[in-house]
Coordinates of C-alpha atoms in Angstrom, one line a residue:
M1 CA 17.4 120.9 37.9
P2 CA 14.1 120.5 39.8
Q3 CA 13.8 122.1 43.1
A4 CA 13.3 119.7 46.0
V5 CA 10.2 120.1 48.3
D6 CA 11.3 122.3 51.3
A7 CA 11.8 120.0 54.2
T8 CA 9.5 121.3 57.0
P9 CA 8.2 119.7 60.2
L10 CA 5.2 117.3 59.9
S11 CA 2.3 117.3 62.2
A12 CA 2.8 114.8 65.1
E13 CA -0.1 112.7 63.7
R14 CA 1.5 112.4 60.2
A15 CA 4.9 111.6 61.7
D16 CA 3.4 108.9 63.9
A17 CA 1.6 107.4 60.9
I18 CA 4.9 107.3 59.0
A19 CA 6.6 105.6 61.9
T20 CA 3.8 103.1 62.3
S21 CA 4.0 102.3 58.6
F22 CA 7.8 101.9 58.9
S23 CA 7.5 99.5 61.8
R24 CA 5.5 97.2 59.5
Q25 CA 8.3 96.8 57.0
G26 CA 9.8 93.4 57.5
L27 CA 12.9 94.0 55.5
M28 CA 13.8 97.2 57.4
T29 CA 13.3 95.3 60.6
T30 CA 15.5 92.5 59.5
F31 CA 18.2 95.0 58.6
G32 CA 17.8 96.7 62.0
A33 CA 17.0 100.0 60.2
A34 CA 15.4 102.9 62.0
L35 CA 13.8 106.3 61.0
T36 CA 16.2 108.9 62.2
R37 CA 14.6 112.1 60.7
V38 CA 11.1 112.6 59.2
M39 CA 10.2 115.9 57.6
R40 CA 7.8 117.0 54.9
G41 CA 9.5 115.9 51.7
E42 CA 12.6 114.4 53.4
V43 CA 13.2 111.3 55.3
E44 CA 16.4 109.8 56.9
I45 CA 16.9 106.1 57.6
A46 CA 20.0 104.5 59.3
M47 CA 21.0 100.9 59.4
P48 CA 23.9 99.5 61.5
W49 CA 26.6 97.3 60.0
S50 CA 26.0 93.6 60.6
E51 CA 27.2 90.3 59.0
G52 CA 23.6 89.8 57.7
V53 CA 23.7 92.8 55.3
T54 CA 27.3 92.2 53.8
Q55 CA 28.6 90.7 50.6
Q56 CA 31.6 88.4 50.3
H57 CA 34.2 91.2 50.8
G58 CA 32.6 92.5 54.0
F59 CA 31.1 95.6 52.5
F60 CA 27.4 96.5 52.9
H61 CA 25.6 94.5 50.1
G62 CA 24.5 96.6 47.2
G63 CA 21.0 95.2 47.5
A64 CA 20.9 96.5 51.2
V65 CA 22.1 99.9 49.9
G66 CA 19.4 100.0 47.3
A67 CA 16.6 98.9 49.7
L68 CA 17.5 101.5 52.2
A69 CA 17.5 104.2 49.6
D70 CA 14.2 102.9 48.2
S71 CA 12.5 103.0 51.6
A72 CA 13.9 106.5 52.3
C73 CA 12.5 107.9 49.0
G74 CA 9.2 106.0 49.5
Y75 CA 8.7 107.6 53.0
A76 CA 9.7 111.1 51.7
A77 CA 6.9 110.6 49.2
L78 CA 4.5 109.4 51.8
S79 CA 5.2 112.6 53.8
I80 CA 3.7 114.8 51.0
V81 CA 0.8 112.8 49.6
G82 CA -2.8 113.1 50.8
D83 CA -4.5 110.9 53.5
G84 CA -5.4 107.6 52.1
E85 CA -2.6 107.8 49.5
A86 CA 1.0 106.3 49.2
G87 CA 3.8 106.4 46.7
L88 CA 4.8 103.1 45.3
T89 CA 8.1 102.6 43.5
A90 CA 7.6 102.5 39.7
E91 CA 11.3 102.6 38.8
Y92 CA 14.6 103.7 40.1
K93 CA 18.2 103.9 38.9
I94 CA 21.0 103.6 41.4
N95 CA 24.6 104.5 41.1
L96 CA 27.0 102.7 43.6
L97 CA 29.8 105.3 44.1
S98 CA 32.2 103.5 46.3
P99 CA 32.3 100.4 48.5
A100 CA 30.0 100.9 51.4
Q101 CA 31.9 100.2 54.6
G102 CA 31.5 101.7 58.0
E103 CA 29.6 101.5 61.3
R104 CA 26.3 102.2 59.6
L105 CA 24.6 103.4 56.5
V106 CA 22.4 106.5 56.3
A107 CA 20.0 107.0 53.4
V108 CA 18.4 110.4 52.9
G109 CA 15.4 110.5 50.6
R110 CA 14.1 113.8 49.2
V111 CA 11.1 114.6 47.0
L112 CA 12.4 116.5 44.0
K113 CA 9.1 116.9 42.1
P114 CA 5.7 116.3 43.7
G115 CA 2.8 115.4 41.4
R116 CA -0.8 114.2 41.4
T117 CA 0.1 110.8 39.9
L118 CA 3.9 110.7 39.8
I119 CA 6.6 111.8 42.3
V120 CA 10.2 112.0 41.5
A121 CA 12.6 111.5 44.5
Q122 CA 16.4 111.2 45.1
G123 CA 18.0 109.0 47.6
D124 CA 21.5 109.5 48.8
V125 CA 23.3 106.9 50.8
Y126 CA 26.3 107.5 53.1
S127 CA 28.4 105.2 55.0
E128 CA 29.2 106.6 58.5
T129 CA 32.1 106.0 60.9
A130 CA 32.6 108.0 64.1
G131 CA 30.1 110.5 62.8
V132 CA 31.9 111.1 59.5
R133 CA 29.9 110.4 56.4
K134 CA 31.0 109.3 52.9
A135 CA 28.8 109.2 49.8
V136 CA 28.4 105.5 48.7
A137 CA 25.3 105.7 46.4
T138 CA 22.8 107.9 44.8
M139 CA 19.3 107.0 43.4
L140 CA 16.8 108.6 41.2
M141 CA 13.3 107.2 41.6
T142 CA 9.8 107.6 40.2
L143 CA 6.9 106.8 42.4
C144 CA 3.3 106.3 41.4
V145 CA 0.6 107.8 43.8
V146 CA -1.9 105.1 44.8
R147 CA -5.0 105.0 47.1
T148 CA -4.5 102.8 50.1
L149 CA -6.8 100.9 52.4
D150 CA -4.9 101.6 55.6
H151 CA -4.3 105.3 55.0
V152 CA -0.5 104.9 55.1

């Protein structure tokens, strides 16, 4: 099994650049999601429960679960690439482990294998109620390292 990148603190400048990039994500804004932890190789994003992110049975929609994991993995990748680079999702596989219900969802994205052109990341999503987490999904993702115009 590949060893994840050791999560260590980022420079304030890099953490701010990631927060600025995250604030430009319309979907995460629509979801009410927020960055709750940003480290080198590991990012956590939380999203509160709301009617707007549910399916017909009142659970968090699988699409919302997947989008949260996708963003967490993407920002974990962004935390390790060079200036002027980003990691764009090339593919992912998600396993929905149990119905996602609770006060909020928390996605933790971790870089498993950094690379010059490809990055492999894992995203684990938890439902949370009263501070107790339950695993609801896990994602394995490949990201392609690309040059960007805006440096994040």
